[in-house]
Coordinates of C-alpha atoms and ligand atoms in Angstrom, one line a residue:
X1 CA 104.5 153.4 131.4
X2 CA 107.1 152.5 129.2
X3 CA 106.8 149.2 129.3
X4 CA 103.0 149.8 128.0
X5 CA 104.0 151.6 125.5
X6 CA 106.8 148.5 124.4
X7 CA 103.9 145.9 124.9
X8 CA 101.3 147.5 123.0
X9 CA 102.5 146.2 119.6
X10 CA 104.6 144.0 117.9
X11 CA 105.2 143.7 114.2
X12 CA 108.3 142.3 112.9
X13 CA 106.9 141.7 109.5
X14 CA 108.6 143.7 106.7
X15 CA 112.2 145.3 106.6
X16 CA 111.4 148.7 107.7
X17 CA 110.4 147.1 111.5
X18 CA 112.1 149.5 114.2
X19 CA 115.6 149.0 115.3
X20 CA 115.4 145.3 113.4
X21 CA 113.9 143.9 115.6
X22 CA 109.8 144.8 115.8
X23 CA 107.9 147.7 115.7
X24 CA 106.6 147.8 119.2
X25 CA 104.9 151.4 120.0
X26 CA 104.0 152.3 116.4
X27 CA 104.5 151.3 113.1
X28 CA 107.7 152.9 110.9
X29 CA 104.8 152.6 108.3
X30 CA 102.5 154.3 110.2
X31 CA 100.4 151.6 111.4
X32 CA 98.7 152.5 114.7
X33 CA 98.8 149.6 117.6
X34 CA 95.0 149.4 117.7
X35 CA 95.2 149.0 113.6
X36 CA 97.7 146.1 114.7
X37 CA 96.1 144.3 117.3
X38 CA 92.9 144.4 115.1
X39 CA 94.6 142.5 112.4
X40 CA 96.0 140.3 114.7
X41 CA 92.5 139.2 115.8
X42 CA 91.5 139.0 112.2
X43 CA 94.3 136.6 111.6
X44 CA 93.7 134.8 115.1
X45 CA 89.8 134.4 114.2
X46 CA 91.0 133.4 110.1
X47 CA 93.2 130.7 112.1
X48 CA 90.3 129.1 113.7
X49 CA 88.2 128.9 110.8
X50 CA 90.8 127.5 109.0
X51 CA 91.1 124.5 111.2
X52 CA 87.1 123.7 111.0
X53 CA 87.6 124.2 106.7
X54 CA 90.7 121.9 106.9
X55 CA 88.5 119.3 108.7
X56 CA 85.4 119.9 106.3
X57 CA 87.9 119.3 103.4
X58 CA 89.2 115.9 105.0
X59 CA 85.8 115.0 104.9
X60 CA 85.3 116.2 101.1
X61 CA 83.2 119.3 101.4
X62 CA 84.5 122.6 100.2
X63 CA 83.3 126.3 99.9
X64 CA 85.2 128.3 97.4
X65 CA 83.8 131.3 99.2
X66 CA 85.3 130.7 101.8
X67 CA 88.7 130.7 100.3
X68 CA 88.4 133.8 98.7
X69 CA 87.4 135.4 102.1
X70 CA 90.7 133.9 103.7
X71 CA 92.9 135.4 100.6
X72 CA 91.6 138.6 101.3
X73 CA 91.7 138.8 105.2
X74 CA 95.5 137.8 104.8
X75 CA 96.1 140.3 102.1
X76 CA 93.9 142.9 104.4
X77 CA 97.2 142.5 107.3
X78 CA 99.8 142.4 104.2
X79 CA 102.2 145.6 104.9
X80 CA 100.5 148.7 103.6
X81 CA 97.6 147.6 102.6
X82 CA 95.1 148.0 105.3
X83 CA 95.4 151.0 108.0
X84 CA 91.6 151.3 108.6
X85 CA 90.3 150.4 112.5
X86 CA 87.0 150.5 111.0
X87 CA 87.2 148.4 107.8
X88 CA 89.5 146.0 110.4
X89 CA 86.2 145.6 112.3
X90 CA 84.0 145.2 109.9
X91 CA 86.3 142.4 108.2
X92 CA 86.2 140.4 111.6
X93 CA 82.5 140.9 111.6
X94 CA 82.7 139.6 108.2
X95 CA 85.2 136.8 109.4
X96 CA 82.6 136.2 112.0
X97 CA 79.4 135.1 109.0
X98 CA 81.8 133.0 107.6
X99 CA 82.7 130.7 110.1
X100 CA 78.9 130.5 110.5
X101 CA 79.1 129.3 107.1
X102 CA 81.6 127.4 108.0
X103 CA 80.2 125.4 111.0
X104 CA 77.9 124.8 108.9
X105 CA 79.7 123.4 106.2
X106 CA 81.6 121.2 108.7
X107 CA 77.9 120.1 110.5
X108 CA 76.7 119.0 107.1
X109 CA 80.1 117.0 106.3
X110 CA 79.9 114.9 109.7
X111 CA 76.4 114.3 109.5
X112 CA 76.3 113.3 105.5
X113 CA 79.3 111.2 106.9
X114 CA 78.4 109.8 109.8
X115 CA 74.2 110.6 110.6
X116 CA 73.2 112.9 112.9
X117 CA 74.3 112.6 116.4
X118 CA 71.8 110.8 119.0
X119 CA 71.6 111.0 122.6
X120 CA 74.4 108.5 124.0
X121 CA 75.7 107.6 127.8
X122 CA 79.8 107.1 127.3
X123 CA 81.5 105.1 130.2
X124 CA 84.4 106.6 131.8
X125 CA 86.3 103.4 132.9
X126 CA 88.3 100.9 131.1
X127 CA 87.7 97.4 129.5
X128 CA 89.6 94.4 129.4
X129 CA 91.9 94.7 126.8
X130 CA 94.8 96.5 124.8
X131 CA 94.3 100.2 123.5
X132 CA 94.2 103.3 122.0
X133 CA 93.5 107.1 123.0
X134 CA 92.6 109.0 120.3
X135 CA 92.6 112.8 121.2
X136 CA 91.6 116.3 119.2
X137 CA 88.6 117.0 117.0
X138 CA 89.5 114.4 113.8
X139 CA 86.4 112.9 113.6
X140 CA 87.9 111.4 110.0
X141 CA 91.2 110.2 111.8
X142 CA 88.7 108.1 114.5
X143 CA 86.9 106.5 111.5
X144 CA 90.2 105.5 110.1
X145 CA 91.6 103.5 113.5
X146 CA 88.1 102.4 114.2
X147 CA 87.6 100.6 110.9
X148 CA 91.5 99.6 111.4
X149 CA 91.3 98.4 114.6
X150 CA 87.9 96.2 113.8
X151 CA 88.4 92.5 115.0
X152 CA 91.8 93.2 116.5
X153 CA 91.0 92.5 119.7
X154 CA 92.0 96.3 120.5
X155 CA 89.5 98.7 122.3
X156 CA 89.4 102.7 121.4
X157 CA 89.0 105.3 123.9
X158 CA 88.4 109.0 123.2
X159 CA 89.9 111.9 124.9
X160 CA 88.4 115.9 125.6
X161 CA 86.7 116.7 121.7
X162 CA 86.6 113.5 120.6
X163 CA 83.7 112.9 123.1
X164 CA 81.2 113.6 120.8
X165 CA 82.2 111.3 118.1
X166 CA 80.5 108.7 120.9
X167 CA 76.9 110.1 119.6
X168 CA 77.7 109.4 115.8
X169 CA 75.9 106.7 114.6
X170 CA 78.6 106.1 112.0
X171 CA 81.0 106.0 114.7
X172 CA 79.0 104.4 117.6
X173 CA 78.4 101.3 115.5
X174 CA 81.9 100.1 116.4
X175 CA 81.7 97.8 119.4
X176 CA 85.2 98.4 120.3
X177 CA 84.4 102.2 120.9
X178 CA 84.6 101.8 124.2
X179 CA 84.5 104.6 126.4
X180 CA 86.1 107.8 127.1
X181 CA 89.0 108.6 129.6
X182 CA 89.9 112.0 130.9
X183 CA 89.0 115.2 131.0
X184 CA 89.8 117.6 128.3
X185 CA 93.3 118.4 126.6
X186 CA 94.9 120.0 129.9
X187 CA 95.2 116.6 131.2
X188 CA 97.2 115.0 128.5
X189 CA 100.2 114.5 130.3
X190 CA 99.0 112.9 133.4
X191 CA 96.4 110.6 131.8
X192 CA 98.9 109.4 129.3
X193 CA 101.4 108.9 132.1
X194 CA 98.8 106.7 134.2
X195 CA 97.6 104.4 130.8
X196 CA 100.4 102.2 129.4
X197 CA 98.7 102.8 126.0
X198 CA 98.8 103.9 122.5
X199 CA 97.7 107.6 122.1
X200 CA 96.9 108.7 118.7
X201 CA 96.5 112.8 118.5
X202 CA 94.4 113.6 115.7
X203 CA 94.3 117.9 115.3
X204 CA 95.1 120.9 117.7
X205 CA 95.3 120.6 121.4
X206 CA 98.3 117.9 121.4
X207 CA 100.7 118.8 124.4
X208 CA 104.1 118.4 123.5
X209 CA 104.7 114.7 125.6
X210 CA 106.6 113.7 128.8
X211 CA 109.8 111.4 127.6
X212 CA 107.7 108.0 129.5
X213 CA 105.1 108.4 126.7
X214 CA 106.7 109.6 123.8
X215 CA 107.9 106.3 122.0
X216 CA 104.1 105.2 122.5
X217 CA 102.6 108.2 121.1
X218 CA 102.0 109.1 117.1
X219 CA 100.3 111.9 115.3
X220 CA 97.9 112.6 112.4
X221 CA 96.7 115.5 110.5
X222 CA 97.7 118.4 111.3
X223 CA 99.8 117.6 114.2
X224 CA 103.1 116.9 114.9
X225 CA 105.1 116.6 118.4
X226 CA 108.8 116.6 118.8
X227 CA 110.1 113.1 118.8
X228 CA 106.7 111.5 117.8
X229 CA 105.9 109.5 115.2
X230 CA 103.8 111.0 112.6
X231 CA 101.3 108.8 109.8
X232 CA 101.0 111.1 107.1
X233 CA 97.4 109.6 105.5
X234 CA 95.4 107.3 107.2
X235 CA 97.5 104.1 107.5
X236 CA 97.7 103.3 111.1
X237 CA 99.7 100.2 111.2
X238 CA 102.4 101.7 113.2
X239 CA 99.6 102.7 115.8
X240 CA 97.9 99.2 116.1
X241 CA 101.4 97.3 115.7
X242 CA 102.3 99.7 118.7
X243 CA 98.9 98.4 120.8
X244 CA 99.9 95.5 120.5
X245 CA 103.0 95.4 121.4
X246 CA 101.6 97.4 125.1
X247 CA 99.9 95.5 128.4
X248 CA 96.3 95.2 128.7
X249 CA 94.3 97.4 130.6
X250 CA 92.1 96.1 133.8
X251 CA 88.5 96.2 133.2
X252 CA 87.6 99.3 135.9
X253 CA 84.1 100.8 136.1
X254 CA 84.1 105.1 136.0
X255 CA 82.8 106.7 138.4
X256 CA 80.4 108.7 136.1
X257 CA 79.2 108.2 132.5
X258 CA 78.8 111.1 130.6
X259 CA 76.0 112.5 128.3
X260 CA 76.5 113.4 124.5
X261 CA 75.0 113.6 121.3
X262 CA 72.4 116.1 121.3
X263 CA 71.6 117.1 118.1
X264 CA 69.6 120.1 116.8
X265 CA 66.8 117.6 115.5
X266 CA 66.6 116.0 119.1
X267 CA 66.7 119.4 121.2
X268 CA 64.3 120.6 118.3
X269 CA 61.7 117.8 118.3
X270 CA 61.1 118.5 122.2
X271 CA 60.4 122.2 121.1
X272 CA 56.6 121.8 122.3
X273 CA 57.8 120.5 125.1
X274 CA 60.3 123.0 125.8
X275 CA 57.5 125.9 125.0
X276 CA 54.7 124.5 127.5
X277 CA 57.3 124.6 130.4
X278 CA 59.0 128.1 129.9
X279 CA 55.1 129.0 129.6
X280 CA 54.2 127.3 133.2
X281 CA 57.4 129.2 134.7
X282 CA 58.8 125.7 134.8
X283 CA 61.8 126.8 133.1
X284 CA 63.0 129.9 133.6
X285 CA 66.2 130.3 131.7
X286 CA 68.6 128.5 129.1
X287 CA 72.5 129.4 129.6
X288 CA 74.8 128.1 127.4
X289 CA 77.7 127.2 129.0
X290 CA 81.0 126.2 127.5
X291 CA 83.9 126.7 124.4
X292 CA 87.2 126.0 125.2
X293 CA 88.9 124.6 128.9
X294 CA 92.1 126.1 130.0
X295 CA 94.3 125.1 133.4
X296 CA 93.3 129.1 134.5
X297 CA 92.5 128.9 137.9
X298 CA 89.8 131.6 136.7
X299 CA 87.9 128.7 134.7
X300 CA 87.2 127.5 138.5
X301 CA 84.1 129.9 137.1
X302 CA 82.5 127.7 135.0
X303 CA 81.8 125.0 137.2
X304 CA 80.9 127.4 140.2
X305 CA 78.6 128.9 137.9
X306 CA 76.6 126.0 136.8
X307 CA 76.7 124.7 140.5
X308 CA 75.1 127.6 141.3
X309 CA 72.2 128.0 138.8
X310 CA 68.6 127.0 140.5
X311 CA 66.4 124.3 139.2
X312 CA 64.5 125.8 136.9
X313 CA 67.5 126.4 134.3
X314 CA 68.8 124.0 131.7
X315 CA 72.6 124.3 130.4
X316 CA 74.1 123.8 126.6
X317 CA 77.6 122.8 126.5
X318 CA 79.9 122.5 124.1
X319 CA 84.0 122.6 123.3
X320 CA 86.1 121.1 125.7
X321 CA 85.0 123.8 128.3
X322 CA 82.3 120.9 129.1
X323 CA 84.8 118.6 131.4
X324 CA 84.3 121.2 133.7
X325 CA 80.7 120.6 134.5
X326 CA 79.6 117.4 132.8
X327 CA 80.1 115.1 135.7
X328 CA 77.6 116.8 137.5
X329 CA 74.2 115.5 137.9
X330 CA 72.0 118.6 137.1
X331 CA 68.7 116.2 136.7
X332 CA 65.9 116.9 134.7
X333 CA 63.2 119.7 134.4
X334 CA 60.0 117.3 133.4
X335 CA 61.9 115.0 130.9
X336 CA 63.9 117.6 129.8
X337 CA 67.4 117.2 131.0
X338 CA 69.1 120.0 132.4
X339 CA 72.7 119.3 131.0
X340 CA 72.8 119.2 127.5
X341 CA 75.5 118.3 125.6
X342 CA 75.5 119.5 121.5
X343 CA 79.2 118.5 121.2
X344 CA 82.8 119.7 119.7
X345 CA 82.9 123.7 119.7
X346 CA 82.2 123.7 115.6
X347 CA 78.8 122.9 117.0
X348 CA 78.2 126.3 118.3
X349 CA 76.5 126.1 114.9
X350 CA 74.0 123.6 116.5
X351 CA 73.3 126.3 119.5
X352 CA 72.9 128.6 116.8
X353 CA 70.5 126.6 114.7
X354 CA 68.6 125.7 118.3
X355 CA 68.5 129.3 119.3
X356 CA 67.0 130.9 116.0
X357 CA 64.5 128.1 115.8
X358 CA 63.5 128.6 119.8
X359 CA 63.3 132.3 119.2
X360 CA 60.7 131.8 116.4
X361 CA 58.6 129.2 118.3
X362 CA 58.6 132.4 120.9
X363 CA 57.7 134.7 118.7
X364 CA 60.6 136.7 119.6
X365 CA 64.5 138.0 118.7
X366 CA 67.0 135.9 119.6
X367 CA 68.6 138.3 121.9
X368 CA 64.5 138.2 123.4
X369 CA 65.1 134.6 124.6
X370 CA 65.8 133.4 128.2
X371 CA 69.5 132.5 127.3
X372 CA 72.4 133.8 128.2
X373 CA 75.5 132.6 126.8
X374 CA 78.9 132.2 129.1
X375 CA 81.7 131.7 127.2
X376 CA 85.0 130.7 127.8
X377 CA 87.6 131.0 125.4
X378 CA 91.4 129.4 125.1
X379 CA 92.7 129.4 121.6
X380 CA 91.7 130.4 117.7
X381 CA 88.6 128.2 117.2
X382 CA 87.0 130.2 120.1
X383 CA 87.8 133.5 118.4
X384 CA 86.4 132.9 115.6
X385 CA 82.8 131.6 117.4
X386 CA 82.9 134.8 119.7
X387 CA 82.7 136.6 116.0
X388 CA 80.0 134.5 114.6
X389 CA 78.0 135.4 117.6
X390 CA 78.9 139.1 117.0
X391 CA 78.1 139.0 113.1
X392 CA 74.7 137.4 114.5
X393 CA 73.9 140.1 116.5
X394 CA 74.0 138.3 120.3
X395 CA 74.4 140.7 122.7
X396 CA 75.2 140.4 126.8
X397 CA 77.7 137.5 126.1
X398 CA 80.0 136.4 129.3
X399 CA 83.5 136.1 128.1
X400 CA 86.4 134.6 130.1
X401 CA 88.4 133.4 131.5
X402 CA 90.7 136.7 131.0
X403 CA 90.1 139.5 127.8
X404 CA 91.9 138.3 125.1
X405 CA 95.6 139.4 125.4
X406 CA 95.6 141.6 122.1
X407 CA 92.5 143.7 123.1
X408 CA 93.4 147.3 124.2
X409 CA 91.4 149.4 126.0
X410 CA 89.9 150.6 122.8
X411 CA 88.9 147.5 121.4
X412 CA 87.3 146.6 124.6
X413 CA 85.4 150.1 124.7
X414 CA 84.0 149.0 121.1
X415 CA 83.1 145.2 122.5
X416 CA 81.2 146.7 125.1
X417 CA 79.4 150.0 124.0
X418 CA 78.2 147.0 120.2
X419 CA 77.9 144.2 121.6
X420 CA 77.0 144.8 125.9
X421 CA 80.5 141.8 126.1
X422 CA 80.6 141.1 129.8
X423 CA 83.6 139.9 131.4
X424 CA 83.3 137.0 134.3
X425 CA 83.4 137.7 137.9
X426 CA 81.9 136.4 140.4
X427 CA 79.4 133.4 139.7
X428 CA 76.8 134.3 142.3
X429 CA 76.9 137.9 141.4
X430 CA 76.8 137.3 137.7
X431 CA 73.4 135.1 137.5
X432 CA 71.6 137.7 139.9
X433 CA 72.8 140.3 137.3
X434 CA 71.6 138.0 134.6
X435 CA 68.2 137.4 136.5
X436 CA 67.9 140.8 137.1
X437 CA 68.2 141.7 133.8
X438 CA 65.4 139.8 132.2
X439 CA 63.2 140.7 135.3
Ligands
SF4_501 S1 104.5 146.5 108.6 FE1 104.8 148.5 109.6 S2 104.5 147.9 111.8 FE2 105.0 146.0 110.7 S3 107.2 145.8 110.8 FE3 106.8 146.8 108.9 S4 106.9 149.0 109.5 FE4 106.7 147.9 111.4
SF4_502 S1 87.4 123.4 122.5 FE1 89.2 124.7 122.1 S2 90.7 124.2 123.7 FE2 89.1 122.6 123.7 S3 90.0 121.0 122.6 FE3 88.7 122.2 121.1 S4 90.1 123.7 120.2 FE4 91.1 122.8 122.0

């Protein structure tokens, strides 16, 4: 009991904190530990829009709204400002329509940049050749090496959220895009151990590197490792001079190629399509399937679930949770295939866009649709998405792979009774539910 009552706060941010070290059952100000963990997933969610705004901004595109909603969330979890559960709930609701806003901002930055995304096979083996692994979400940073790396004789490879930059036609137009190896971030260390290349980590989701990569490894942007170089701006000289300097890799065939690149206006303009078959009981149900991986042996889930779905389903994926089902071959309903990938987890704001326009062919309320959406969540980005989904009204959202560490028993209570948040259990036992439900 006690050690609930230690674990079910911790503030250490102003001079009053207990004992000096942390207010850790209540505040000395006051501040209840459901007031605490509520600004702490205000903060968490802030954090995740943050990173999409930062790459927005790379890209040129601002929202000065935007900024004025992060000054107030921080001041809102300022000491004694803000000791309202309610208003706390509201604001991530709040926080929630703005990182709609800003999805959106970010869509409309990479597709002025770069075009809209097309449907594109990427190979999973390696060419001839010396190279570089680009990892993270810096679509900018891969525009950069590629236009670097042009006519050097070097190939590029993404890595986990850099998939998607493969459907780009501003980005696909470089022949020396090769391919993409691994899976998604959690693999870092081993497939940078097995490729005597350079890796170039371009956002979030860098692991910290084993010592027999670390001299061949540099970082951009936002990131920075211990012991690793890092290019502040774009010049990548170091990187290439580094590629150069490394052996070449075998050519080696994958064993799978991987789908990416659906766009809203693709998924959109087979809407007729789409409405004839739900209409002939040719497709029963959309799920959509993804947000962040995690080494959890709980995200086991994910792939189980889609594994288990019947024929007559088709799956959106996005985020990095896709490595763990797009290797398999889920076929087609009538032309339609049933693995669709809409790309890096800022494009939730695609499956939002896809949804509200699917609901309206229907006739019907988004939460009316045959779609069930199974999340899985890792880190801030995630948070923040789970929000926009809340501020959008979704309900019966599947959320794992564990409840978010700073939700009590009160906030879940809330989740639940608002929004009908489900937590994960078992696959097979879930889509009967889910089936069930919309019987
Ligand atoms: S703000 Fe309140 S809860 Fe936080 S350290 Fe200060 S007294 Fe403690
Ligand atoms: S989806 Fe989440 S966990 Fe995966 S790479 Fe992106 S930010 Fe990281």
């Amino acid at each position: 009991m006690a050690e609930k009552e230690r674990l079910d706060m911790f503030c250490y941010q102003c001079s009053q904190t207990a004992r000096g070290t942390g207010c850790t059952v209540k505040g000395v100000c006051g501040k209840e530990p459901t007031v605490a963990r509520l600004q702490d997933n205000l903060l968490i969610a802030t954090k995740g829009m943050a990173a999409y705004l930062y790459h927005a901004r790379e890209l040129g595109y601002t929202d000065t709204e935007i900024d004025a909603f992060l000054e107030r969330v921080f001041y809102s979890t300022f000491t004694n400002v803000n000791f309202d559960a309610e208003d706390l709930v509201r604001l991530a609701v709040e926080a929630g329509e703005m990182n709609v806003r800003t999805m959106r901002l970010l869509k409309k930055a990479h597709i002025e940049t770069y075009g809209e995304p097309e449907p594109t096979d990427v190979q999973t083996g390696t060419a001839k050749g010396r190279s570089i692994i680009a990892t993270g979400h810096g679509l900018k940073a891969l525009e950069e090496l590629l236009k670097q790396t042009e006519g050097t004789g070097i190939n590029v490879y993404t890595h986990s959220e850099l998939l998607p930059a493969h459907g780009y036609p501003g980005l696909k137009k470089y022949k020396h895009l090769v391919g993409n190896l691994g899976i998604s971030w959690r693999d870092q260390r081993n497939l940078f151990s097995r490729y005597p290349v350079t890796i170039l980590g371009t956002s979030n989701c860098v692991l910290i590197p084993r010592e027999e990569y670390r001299d061949r490894m540099f970082t951009t942007g936002p990131a920075r490792l211990p012991g690793v170089q890092h290019i502040a701006g774009y010049d990548y000289i170091p990187v290439i001079k580094k590629a150069k300097s490394l052996p070449e890799l075998e050519e080696k065939p994958g064993d799978v190629v991987l789908p990416t690149g659906f766009s809203k206006s693709v998924v959109l303009s087979l809407r007729d399509k789409i409405k004839q078959l739900v209409e002939a009981g040719k497709i029963r149900h959309f799920f959509l399937v993804g947000g962040c991986d995690s080494p959890l042996k709980k995200m086991e889930y994910y792939r189980e679930f889609v594994r288990r779905l019947p024929q007559d389903t088709v799956v959106l994926t996005l985020g990095c949770g896709k490595f763990r089902i797009n290797d398999l071959d889920l076929g087609e309903v009538e032309g339609i295939p049933r693995l669709i990938d809409l790309g890096q987890c800022n494009d939730a704001i695609v499956a939002i866009d896809i949804a509200t326009a699917l609901a309206e062919v229907f006739g019907v309320g988004i939460n009316e649709l045959p779609l069930t959406i199974v999340l899985s969540w890792m880190e801030q980005k995630a948070v923040a998405i789970l929000w926009s989904l809340f501020a959008l009204g979704i309900k019966g959202i599947y959320l794992g792979p564990i409840v978010p560490a700073w939700v009590n028993d009160d906030i879940l209570k809330v989740l639940k009774e608002e929004y009908d948040l489900r937590l994960i259990g078992d696959p097979e036992e879930d889509i009967k539910q889910i089936f069930n439900r919309r019987c």
